[in-house]
Amino acid sequence: MRRLLSAIAAGWAMAAPAQPAAVPPPPAPVALSSSAEKVYAQAKPRLIQVRTLLASANRQSTIGSGFVVGPDGVAVTNYHVVSQFALEPQTYRLEYRAPDGASGPLALLAFDVVHDLAVVRLDKPLAVHFEFDPRAVDGTLAKGERLYSMGNPLDLGFTIVEGTYNGLVDRSYNEQVHFSGALNAGMSGGPTVTGEGRVAGVNVAVSRRGQLVSFLVPARHADALVKRAREPLALDAKGTRAELGRQLAAWQAGFHRDLAGTGFKPAIFGAYRAPESQAPWFQCWASTNADAVPRPRYRSSNTQCSTQSEIFVTQSLSSGRVEVTHEHLVALDLHALQFASIVTERAQARSGEAGSRKHLTRPRCVTEPLRPPEGSSRPPVLARFCARAYRDFDGLFNATLTTVTQDRQAEALVSRLSMQGVTWENALALSRRFLGEIRWAK
C-alpha cells in the first residue's frame, strides 16, 4: 500500500490544465378478471414453493417461489432464494412444496448471480410444465400488455396478481423488466406469464418508494440458464464459491470497461470542479442545509450518484455498486480550526471500510497529501485509499478513494469514489481517472 497513492496519482501533476415525496395509501384491492382465473387454473400445477431449511432444526429459514419448466422436474427460482444453501450446504437444505401438498428435496443445478436466477430439480417430475414466451425471449413483448404474476406471498398460499408489462427499466445496467403489479415477499422466483400462460419474466424485487412498482428478470436470461443447466456444475460449497467468483469477476470486467468508455463530466462546486460519470446507469440526488433553521454555522451542499447495478451475493454481502459523492463545505460562522474539524469529520471514509468481517478482510488504508506543481489547474488534496479483499472470491475488493481539498481555510470539497466487487487493477484505474478530474473551477 505504501506507493499506492503515487500509482493512482501517476501523471496527475504533469497533465495539462483543462479547459422524495410522501407515499400515498395503498390502492383498494381489485377483483381478478376471468382471464386471471383461467391463467391461474392452468398454471397452478406448475408452481412450487421453495423453502430453505436449517438442517439441524428442520425449520425454514427463508421461503420463495419457483416454477417447473421441464418434464424432468427442472424448475426456476431466484438465486437469492437458494443462496444460503448454495454457500453453506452443510448447514441448510432445500425443499419444495407443490400446491397439491406434495413435497420433496431440491437439487441445485446452476445459478446466475448477476441476474439473480437459479435452476433446481425436483426429486420427481411433474405432469405439466411452463414454456417461455418466444416474444419475451426475443424482447418483442408490447409495452402495456397484461401480465399475471404468481407465487406464495408471506407463506399464505399461492396467489395470482394482475399487472402491466412496461418494458426494460431505464438507467439500469443489468436488465430488469418494470412490472406494474403488487409483488410481495415470498413471491420471489415465481413466474410472471402472458395471457396464454407462457413465462414473460421471473419475479425478483419490488420498489419501496412507490406503489405497484415491481421488477422481473427478463425471460431470456432464465431460458439461457435452463439450457446451461443441462450440463450441471459440481455445486458443492467449494464449487459454488468458485463459480460465484468467476461470474462476479467476469461481470465487473465488462462493467468497468463500459464505465471507462463513457468518461466523466465536470460538476461545479464553488471554487472547485469535480467528476461525475456520464454513464446512463447512475442515479443522482442532491441536498443542502441552506434553508435549515436555525441558520447553520456552515453551508453543506451534497450530491450522490450511484449505479443501479448492485448484485446480491449473500444477505450480508453485495457487489457491483459504484458510488460517487461530493460535499461542498463553506464556513459561515466558524473560525479556521472549527471548520477544519468539520471537514475532517466529513472526510472519514465509510463506504469502503464498512461490511461484514465474515466476507471481507480488515480494511487497509493509505493516506497521502498530493501537491501539484505551481501553475497546475489542480488544487492540493489529501487523498485516502482503502481496500478490503473478499475472503471467498480471490482477486475482488471493495475499495474507496476519498479526497479533501487543502487550499482554503473557509471552503473545502470532500469527494468520494466507492467501488464494490472490483479487481485491484480496475480499482486503481478508475481512482486514477477520478483523481485527475478534481480541479479548480477557473
Short mmCIF file of C-alpha atoms in Angstrom, two decimals:
data_model
loop_
_atom_site.label_atom_id
_atom_site.label_comp_id
_atom_site.label_asym_id
_atom_site.label_seq_id
_atom_site.Cartn_x
_atom_site.Cartn_y
_atom_site.Cartn_z
CA MET A 1 0.00 0.00 0.00
CA ARG A 2 3.00 2.33 0.53
CA ARG A 3 3.23 3.52 -3.06
CA LEU A 4 -0.44 3.09 -3.87
CA LEU A 5 -1.49 6.73 -4.00
CA SER A 6 1.59 7.51 -6.04
CA ALA A 7 0.36 4.94 -8.57
CA ILE A 8 -3.13 6.42 -8.57
CA ALA A 9 -1.73 9.92 -8.96
CA ALA A 10 0.68 8.92 -11.75
CA GLY A 11 0.50 11.58 -14.42
CA TRP A 12 -1.76 13.75 -12.22
CA ALA A 13 0.69 16.57 -11.59
CA MET A 14 2.04 16.70 -15.14
CA ALA A 15 -1.25 16.67 -17.05
CA ALA A 16 -2.14 19.81 -18.97
CA PRO A 17 -4.71 22.24 -17.49
CA ALA A 18 -8.26 21.53 -18.53
CA GLN A 19 -10.35 23.91 -20.14
CA PRO A 20 -38.94 12.03 -2.35
CA ALA A 21 -42.47 12.87 -1.91
CA ALA A 22 -44.88 11.38 0.64
CA VAL A 23 -46.07 7.83 -0.13
CA PRO A 24 -49.84 7.64 -0.89
CA PRO A 25 -52.03 5.00 0.78
CA PRO A 26 -52.18 1.63 -0.99
CA PRO A 27 -54.90 1.20 -3.60
CA ALA A 28 -58.00 -0.81 -2.83
CA PRO A 29 -57.91 -4.48 -3.91
CA VAL A 30 -59.08 -5.15 -7.43
CA ALA A 31 -61.15 -8.21 -8.28
CA LEU A 32 -59.48 -10.73 -10.56
CA SER A 33 -60.64 -10.88 -14.14
CA SER A 34 -61.96 -14.05 -15.71
CA SER A 35 -58.70 -14.16 -17.70
CA ALA A 36 -56.71 -14.30 -14.46
CA GLU A 37 -58.88 -17.15 -13.21
CA LYS A 38 -58.17 -19.15 -16.36
CA VAL A 39 -54.43 -18.39 -16.27
CA TYR A 40 -54.15 -19.43 -12.63
CA ALA A 41 -56.15 -22.63 -13.10
CA GLN A 42 -53.78 -23.65 -15.89
CA ALA A 43 -50.61 -22.56 -14.06
CA LYS A 44 -51.29 -23.86 -10.54
CA PRO A 45 -49.96 -27.43 -11.05
CA ARG A 46 -46.69 -25.97 -12.40
CA LEU A 47 -45.92 -23.82 -9.34
CA ILE A 48 -43.79 -24.67 -6.32
CA GLN A 49 -42.80 -23.03 -3.07
CA VAL A 50 -39.03 -23.13 -2.48
CA ARG A 51 -38.00 -23.49 1.17
CA THR A 52 -34.53 -23.24 2.68
CA LEU A 53 -34.45 -25.17 5.93
CA LEU A 54 -31.90 -25.15 8.73
CA ALA A 55 -30.85 -28.78 8.57
CA SER A 56 -30.19 -29.23 12.29
CA ALA A 57 -33.62 -27.92 13.34
CA ASN A 58 -35.61 -28.88 10.24
CA ARG A 59 -37.22 -25.42 10.31
CA GLN A 60 -37.48 -23.00 7.42
CA SER A 61 -35.02 -20.11 7.24
CA THR A 62 -36.22 -18.48 4.01
CA ILE A 63 -39.05 -19.05 1.57
CA GLY A 64 -39.61 -18.15 -2.04
CA SER A 65 -41.38 -19.40 -5.12
CA GLY A 66 -40.46 -21.26 -8.28
CA PHE A 67 -41.94 -22.83 -11.38
CA VAL A 68 -41.35 -26.03 -13.32
CA VAL A 69 -40.01 -25.63 -16.87
CA GLY A 70 -39.23 -29.18 -17.97
CA PRO A 71 -40.69 -32.69 -17.96
CA ASP A 72 -37.72 -33.89 -15.88
CA GLY A 73 -38.67 -31.74 -12.88
CA VAL A 74 -36.32 -28.85 -13.67
CA ALA A 75 -37.54 -25.59 -12.13
CA VAL A 76 -36.50 -21.93 -11.98
CA THR A 77 -36.30 -19.66 -8.93
CA ASN A 78 -34.17 -16.71 -7.76
CA TYR A 79 -30.55 -17.14 -6.70
CA HIS A 80 -31.24 -15.13 -3.53
CA VAL A 81 -33.94 -17.65 -2.55
CA VAL A 82 -31.41 -20.53 -2.50
CA SER A 83 -28.23 -18.57 -1.65
CA GLN A 84 -27.96 -19.85 1.93
CA PHE A 85 -27.96 -23.45 0.73
CA ALA A 86 -25.66 -22.65 -2.18
CA LEU A 87 -22.94 -21.26 0.08
CA GLU A 88 -23.48 -23.45 3.15
CA PRO A 89 -24.92 -26.82 2.02
CA GLN A 90 -23.69 -28.46 5.21
CA THR A 91 -25.94 -26.12 7.24
CA TYR A 92 -29.04 -25.80 5.07
CA ARG A 93 -31.12 -27.95 2.76
CA LEU A 94 -33.66 -27.18 0.03
CA GLU A 95 -37.22 -28.43 -0.13
CA TYR A 96 -40.20 -27.73 -2.38
CA ARG A 97 -43.92 -27.78 -1.75
CA ALA A 98 -46.46 -28.06 -4.55
CA PRO A 99 -50.00 -26.61 -4.44
CA ASP A 100 -51.43 -30.13 -4.00
CA GLY A 101 -49.37 -30.63 -0.84
CA ALA A 102 -46.64 -32.78 -2.38
CA SER A 103 -43.13 -32.03 -1.12
CA GLY A 104 -39.58 -33.27 -1.51
CA PRO A 105 -35.91 -32.29 -1.75
CA LEU A 106 -34.45 -29.96 -4.38
CA ALA A 107 -31.05 -30.22 -6.05
CA LEU A 108 -29.24 -27.06 -7.19
CA LEU A 109 -28.11 -27.40 -10.82
CA ALA A 110 -26.98 -23.91 -11.87
CA PHE A 111 -27.21 -20.24 -10.97
CA ASP A 112 -26.71 -16.80 -12.48
CA VAL A 113 -25.80 -14.45 -9.63
CA VAL A 114 -25.79 -11.36 -11.87
CA HIS A 115 -29.43 -11.83 -12.90
CA ASP A 116 -30.47 -13.43 -9.58
CA LEU A 117 -31.54 -16.77 -11.06
CA ALA A 118 -31.15 -20.42 -10.11
CA VAL A 119 -32.16 -23.73 -11.66
CA VAL A 120 -33.16 -26.59 -9.37
CA ARG A 121 -34.50 -30.10 -9.89
CA LEU A 122 -37.36 -31.75 -8.03
CA ASP A 123 -36.95 -35.31 -6.78
CA LYS A 124 -39.72 -36.40 -9.16
CA PRO A 125 -41.11 -34.90 -12.38
CA LEU A 126 -44.44 -33.10 -12.50
CA ALA A 127 -47.04 -33.90 -15.14
CA VAL A 128 -47.03 -30.40 -16.65
CA HIS A 129 -44.57 -27.53 -17.01
CA PHE A 130 -44.29 -23.92 -18.23
CA GLU A 131 -42.85 -22.73 -21.52
CA PHE A 132 -41.09 -19.41 -22.11
CA ASP A 133 -42.90 -16.90 -24.29
CA PRO A 134 -40.92 -16.50 -27.57
CA ARG A 135 -41.68 -12.76 -27.68
CA ALA A 136 -40.32 -12.32 -24.15
CA VAL A 137 -37.17 -14.25 -25.04
CA ASP A 138 -36.72 -12.13 -28.18
CA GLY A 139 -37.54 -8.88 -26.35
CA THR A 140 -40.57 -8.08 -28.52
CA LEU A 141 -43.37 -8.03 -25.93
CA ALA A 142 -45.54 -4.94 -26.37
CA LYS A 143 -45.46 -2.31 -23.65
CA GLY A 144 -48.83 -2.25 -21.94
CA GLU A 145 -49.51 -5.97 -22.36
CA ARG A 146 -51.41 -7.56 -19.49
CA LEU A 147 -49.33 -9.98 -17.41
CA TYR A 148 -50.05 -12.27 -14.47
CA SER A 149 -47.61 -12.84 -11.62
CA MET A 150 -47.81 -15.87 -9.33
CA GLY A 151 -46.15 -17.02 -6.14
CA ASN A 152 -46.67 -17.74 -2.47
CA PRO A 153 -46.56 -14.38 -0.63
CA LEU A 154 -45.71 -14.45 3.08
CA ASP A 155 -46.33 -18.22 3.13
CA LEU A 156 -50.09 -17.56 2.85
CA GLY A 157 -50.70 -19.80 -0.15
CA PHE A 158 -50.35 -19.47 -3.91
CA THR A 159 -51.86 -16.34 -5.45
CA ILE A 160 -52.08 -14.53 -8.77
CA VAL A 161 -51.63 -10.78 -9.36
CA GLU A 162 -52.57 -8.89 -12.49
CA GLY A 163 -50.27 -6.17 -13.81
CA THR A 164 -48.80 -4.48 -16.85
CA TYR A 165 -45.61 -5.01 -18.82
CA ASN A 166 -43.70 -1.71 -19.03
CA GLY A 167 -40.53 -2.76 -20.82
CA LEU A 168 -36.97 -2.72 -19.54
CA VAL A 169 -36.05 -0.37 -16.70
CA ASP A 170 -34.23 2.75 -17.84
CA ARG A 171 -30.90 3.56 -16.17
CA SER A 172 -30.24 0.00 -15.03
CA TYR A 173 -27.02 -1.68 -16.16
CA ASN A 174 -28.37 -5.17 -15.51
CA GLU A 175 -31.59 -5.81 -17.42
CA GLN A 176 -34.81 -5.79 -15.41
CA VAL A 177 -38.43 -5.60 -16.54
CA HIS A 178 -40.68 -2.95 -14.99
CA PHE A 179 -43.89 -4.72 -13.96
CA SER A 180 -46.79 -2.61 -12.67
CA GLY A 181 -48.19 -5.12 -10.21
CA ALA A 182 -48.11 -5.93 -6.50
CA LEU A 183 -45.32 -8.39 -5.72
CA ASN A 184 -44.77 -9.34 -2.09
CA ALA A 185 -42.17 -11.21 -0.03
CA GLY A 186 -42.33 -14.91 -0.79
CA MET A 187 -43.21 -14.39 -4.46
CA SER A 188 -39.53 -14.08 -5.42
CA GLY A 189 -38.68 -16.67 -8.05
CA GLY A 190 -42.25 -17.17 -9.18
CA PRO A 191 -43.31 -16.72 -12.81
CA THR A 192 -44.99 -13.77 -14.47
CA VAL A 193 -46.86 -15.02 -17.52
CA THR A 194 -48.77 -13.75 -20.53
CA GLY A 195 -52.47 -14.31 -21.10
CA GLU A 196 -51.53 -17.52 -22.92
CA GLY A 197 -49.75 -18.80 -19.81
CA ARG A 198 -46.19 -18.54 -21.15
CA VAL A 199 -43.41 -17.14 -18.97
CA ALA A 200 -42.52 -13.49 -19.64
CA GLY A 201 -40.26 -12.96 -16.62
CA VAL A 202 -39.24 -14.10 -13.15
CA ASN A 203 -40.37 -12.19 -10.04
CA VAL A 204 -37.36 -10.64 -8.34
CA ALA A 205 -37.94 -7.37 -6.45
CA VAL A 206 -40.28 -4.54 -5.52
CA SER A 207 -39.60 -0.83 -5.02
CA ARG A 208 -40.23 0.52 -1.53
CA ARG A 209 -40.51 4.07 -2.91
CA GLY A 210 -43.77 3.68 -4.83
CA GLN A 211 -46.94 1.69 -5.33
CA LEU A 212 -47.16 -1.24 -7.77
CA VAL A 213 -43.56 -0.77 -8.90
CA SER A 214 -42.10 -4.25 -9.23
CA PHE A 215 -39.30 -5.88 -11.19
CA LEU A 216 -38.83 -9.09 -13.16
CA VAL A 217 -35.80 -10.86 -14.57
CA PRO A 218 -36.32 -10.97 -18.36
CA ALA A 219 -37.34 -14.42 -19.61
CA ARG A 220 -34.37 -14.67 -21.95
CA HIS A 221 -31.91 -14.90 -19.04
CA ALA A 222 -33.91 -17.70 -17.40
CA ASP A 223 -34.23 -19.55 -20.71
CA ALA A 224 -30.46 -19.33 -21.24
CA LEU A 225 -29.70 -20.59 -17.72
CA VAL A 226 -32.05 -23.56 -18.11
CA LYS A 227 -30.18 -24.54 -21.27
CA ARG A 228 -26.81 -24.23 -19.49
CA ALA A 229 -28.11 -26.35 -16.62
CA ARG A 230 -28.35 -29.35 -18.93
CA GLU A 231 -24.65 -29.76 -18.14
CA PRO A 232 -24.73 -29.02 -14.39
CA LEU A 233 -21.64 -27.97 -12.46
CA ALA A 234 -20.34 -29.64 -9.31
CA LEU A 235 -22.04 -27.25 -6.91
CA ASP A 236 -20.71 -28.28 -3.53
CA ALA A 237 -19.63 -25.39 -1.27
CA LYS A 238 -16.20 -25.12 -2.90
CA GLY A 239 -17.57 -25.39 -6.44
CA THR A 240 -20.27 -22.81 -5.73
CA ARG A 241 -17.77 -20.26 -4.42
CA ALA A 242 -15.50 -20.81 -7.41
CA GLU A 243 -18.39 -20.32 -9.84
CA LEU A 244 -19.64 -17.26 -7.95
CA GLY A 245 -16.18 -15.71 -8.09
CA ARG A 246 -15.91 -16.44 -11.80
CA GLN A 247 -19.29 -14.83 -12.55
CA LEU A 248 -18.59 -11.74 -10.42
CA ALA A 249 -15.14 -11.24 -11.96
CA ALA A 250 -16.48 -11.59 -15.50
CA TRP A 251 -19.30 -9.13 -14.81
CA GLN A 252 -17.07 -6.46 -13.27
CA ALA A 253 -14.64 -6.70 -16.19
CA GLY A 254 -17.39 -5.83 -18.66
CA PHE A 255 -18.96 -3.21 -16.40
CA HIS A 256 -15.73 -1.30 -15.79
CA ARG A 257 -14.83 -1.48 -19.47
CA ASP A 258 -18.20 0.09 -20.31
CA LEU A 259 -17.86 2.62 -17.49
CA ALA A 260 -14.43 3.71 -18.73
CA GLY A 261 -15.88 4.18 -22.20
CA THR A 262 -18.45 6.72 -21.01
CA GLY A 263 -15.97 9.05 -19.29
CA PHE A 264 -16.63 11.79 -16.74
CA LYS A 265 -18.42 15.12 -16.99
CA PRO A 266 -17.49 18.14 -14.81
CA ALA A 267 -19.69 19.46 -12.00
CA ILE A 268 -19.01 22.83 -10.34
CA PHE A 269 -18.86 23.15 -6.54
CA GLY A 270 -17.92 26.70 -5.61
CA ALA A 271 -14.23 27.16 -6.38
CA TYR A 272 -13.85 23.54 -7.49
CA ARG A 273 -14.70 21.28 -10.38
CA ALA A 274 -15.22 17.56 -9.74
CA PRO A 275 -16.14 14.49 -11.82
CA GLU A 276 -19.50 12.80 -12.26
CA SER A 277 -19.95 9.83 -14.57
CA GLN A 278 -21.71 10.28 -17.89
CA ALA A 279 -22.90 6.65 -17.81
CA PRO A 280 -26.71 6.41 -18.00
CA TRP A 281 -26.84 3.82 -15.19
CA PHE A 282 -26.09 6.39 -12.47
CA GLN A 283 -28.96 7.88 -10.48
CA CYS A 284 -28.13 11.16 -8.77
CA TRP A 285 -29.60 13.08 -5.84
CA ALA A 286 -28.69 16.38 -4.22
CA SER A 287 -29.29 18.05 -0.85
CA THR A 288 -28.29 21.18 1.06
CA ASN A 289 -28.66 22.69 4.52
CA ALA A 290 -29.02 26.22 3.09
CA ASP A 291 -32.64 26.51 4.27
CA ALA A 292 -32.06 24.97 7.69
CA VAL A 293 -33.46 26.75 10.76
CA PRO A 294 -31.73 27.97 12.81
CA ARG A 295 -29.16 29.23 10.35
CA PRO A 296 -26.27 26.71 10.18
CA ARG A 297 -22.72 27.76 11.02
CA TYR A 298 -21.52 26.24 7.76
CA ARG A 299 -23.17 25.53 4.42
CA SER A 300 -23.16 21.99 3.07
CA SER A 301 -24.19 21.03 -0.46
CA ASN A 302 -24.16 17.32 -1.35
CA THR A 303 -24.51 15.24 -4.47
CA GLN A 304 -24.69 11.45 -4.50
CA CYS A 305 -24.64 9.40 -7.71
CA SER A 306 -24.78 5.60 -7.63
CA THR A 307 -25.18 2.86 -10.19
CA GLN A 308 -28.31 0.74 -10.41
CA SER A 309 -26.15 -2.38 -10.64
CA GLU A 310 -25.99 -3.95 -7.19
CA ILE A 311 -25.67 -7.74 -7.19
CA PHE A 312 -26.93 -9.85 -4.27
CA VAL A 313 -24.30 -12.36 -3.14
CA THR A 314 -25.41 -13.13 0.43
CA GLN A 315 -27.66 -11.40 2.93
CA SER A 316 -24.58 -9.57 4.25
CA LEU A 317 -22.62 -9.09 1.03
CA SER A 318 -23.45 -7.36 -2.23
CA SER A 319 -21.26 -6.50 -5.19
CA GLY A 320 -21.18 -4.38 -8.31
CA ARG A 321 -22.17 -0.96 -7.00
CA VAL A 322 -20.19 2.20 -7.79
CA GLU A 323 -20.97 5.43 -5.97
CA VAL A 324 -19.64 8.97 -6.36
CA THR A 325 -20.32 11.61 -3.70
CA HIS A 326 -19.23 15.22 -3.39
CA GLU A 327 -19.81 17.53 -0.42
CA HIS A 328 -19.01 21.22 -0.79
CA LEU A 329 -18.46 22.94 2.57
CA VAL A 330 -18.29 26.70 3.24
CA ALA A 331 -17.69 28.24 6.67
CA LEU A 332 -20.31 30.86 7.63
CA ASP A 333 -19.74 31.37 11.34
CA LEU A 334 -16.73 29.21 12.16
CA HIS A 335 -13.08 30.05 12.68
CA ALA A 336 -10.46 28.09 10.75
CA LEU A 337 -9.88 25.42 13.42
CA GLN A 338 -13.60 24.73 13.87
CA PHE A 339 -14.11 24.47 10.12
CA ALA A 340 -11.12 22.13 9.77
CA SER A 341 -12.69 19.86 12.39
CA ILE A 342 -15.96 19.72 10.42
CA VAL A 343 -14.12 18.92 7.20
CA THR A 344 -12.10 16.18 8.90
CA GLU A 345 -15.27 14.56 10.22
CA ARG A 346 -16.90 14.64 6.77
CA ALA A 347 -13.82 13.12 5.19
CA GLN A 348 -13.83 9.96 7.30
CA ALA A 349 -14.06 7.15 4.72
CA ARG A 350 -17.07 4.97 5.44
CA SER A 351 -18.30 3.14 2.35
CA GLY A 352 -15.19 1.16 1.54
CA GLU A 353 -14.49 0.28 5.16
CA ALA A 354 -17.97 -1.00 6.04
CA GLY A 355 -19.08 -4.59 5.67
CA SER A 356 -19.14 -7.95 7.41
CA ARG A 357 -15.79 -9.38 8.51
CA LYS A 358 -17.23 -12.78 7.66
CA HIS A 359 -16.89 -11.92 3.97
CA LEU A 360 -14.29 -9.11 3.87
CA THR A 361 -10.81 -8.69 5.32
CA ARG A 362 -9.97 -5.75 7.57
CA PRO A 363 -9.52 -2.51 5.62
CA ARG A 364 -6.02 -1.49 4.62
CA CYS A 365 -5.64 2.23 4.03
CA VAL A 366 -3.01 4.71 2.96
CA THR A 367 -3.26 8.50 3.32
CA GLU A 368 -1.05 10.94 1.49
CA PRO A 369 -1.04 14.67 0.63
CA LEU A 370 -0.80 15.32 -3.11
CA ARG A 371 0.51 18.70 -4.21
CA PRO A 372 0.57 19.65 -7.90
CA PRO A 373 3.32 21.84 -9.35
CA GLU A 374 2.87 25.59 -9.46
CA GLY A 375 0.63 26.68 -12.32
CA SER A 376 -1.41 23.46 -12.38
CA SER A 377 -5.19 23.53 -12.68
CA ARG A 378 -5.46 21.12 -9.77
CA PRO A 379 -5.75 22.05 -6.09
CA PRO A 380 -3.68 20.29 -3.43
CA VAL A 381 -5.64 17.43 -1.87
CA LEU A 382 -5.33 14.96 0.95
CA ALA A 383 -6.12 11.53 -0.52
CA ARG A 384 -7.04 8.35 1.35
CA PHE A 385 -7.39 4.98 -0.40
CA CYS A 386 -8.86 1.99 1.46
CA ALA A 387 -9.46 -1.57 0.27
CA ARG A 388 -10.94 -4.76 1.70
CA ALA A 389 -10.45 -8.11 0.00
CA TYR A 390 -13.26 -10.62 -0.47
CA ARG A 391 -12.41 -13.67 1.64
CA ASP A 392 -14.17 -16.18 -0.61
CA PHE A 393 -13.50 -14.66 -4.04
CA ASP A 394 -9.84 -14.18 -4.87
CA GLY A 395 -8.95 -11.01 -6.71
CA LEU A 396 -12.05 -8.98 -5.81
CA PHE A 397 -12.13 -5.99 -3.45
CA ASN A 398 -14.30 -3.23 -2.06
CA ALA A 399 -12.34 0.00 -2.44
CA THR A 400 -12.82 3.68 -1.63
CA LEU A 401 -10.88 6.79 -2.63
CA THR A 402 -11.58 9.88 -0.52
CA THR A 403 -10.09 13.29 -1.32
CA VAL A 404 -10.21 16.60 0.57
CA THR A 405 -9.06 19.89 -0.93
CA GLN A 406 -6.34 21.64 1.10
CA ASP A 407 -6.01 25.15 -0.32
CA ARG A 408 -8.62 27.27 1.54
CA GLN A 409 -9.44 27.90 5.21
CA ALA A 410 -13.17 28.56 4.75
CA GLU A 411 -14.07 26.33 1.79
CA ALA A 412 -13.44 22.67 1.01
CA LEU A 413 -14.60 19.88 -1.27
CA VAL A 414 -14.82 16.31 0.07
CA SER A 415 -15.13 13.76 -2.74
CA ARG A 416 -15.52 10.01 -2.50
CA LEU A 417 -15.44 7.19 -5.05
CA SER A 418 -16.68 3.82 -3.73
CA MET A 419 -16.46 0.54 -5.64
CA GLN A 420 -17.81 -2.92 -4.77
CA GLY A 421 -16.50 -6.22 -6.12
CA VAL A 422 -13.76 -4.76 -8.29
CA THR A 423 -10.34 -6.09 -9.27
CA TRP A 424 -7.26 -4.28 -8.00
CA GLU A 425 -6.36 -3.10 -11.49
CA ASN A 426 -9.83 -1.69 -12.19
CA ALA A 427 -9.98 -0.01 -8.78
CA LEU A 428 -6.67 1.77 -9.41
CA ALA A 429 -7.59 2.72 -12.97
CA LEU A 430 -10.94 4.29 -12.02
CA SER A 431 -9.41 6.01 -8.96
CA ARG A 432 -6.66 7.49 -11.13
CA ARG A 433 -9.16 8.92 -13.61
CA PHE A 434 -11.37 10.24 -10.80
CA LEU A 435 -8.48 11.97 -9.03
CA GLY A 436 -7.29 13.55 -12.26
CA GLU A 437 -10.64 15.32 -12.73
CA ILE A 438 -10.61 17.23 -9.42
CA ARG A 439 -9.64 20.78 -10.41
CA TRP A 440 -10.25 24.43 -9.73
CA ALA A 441 -13.38 25.76 -11.41
CA LYS A 442 -11.44 28.60 -13.08
#
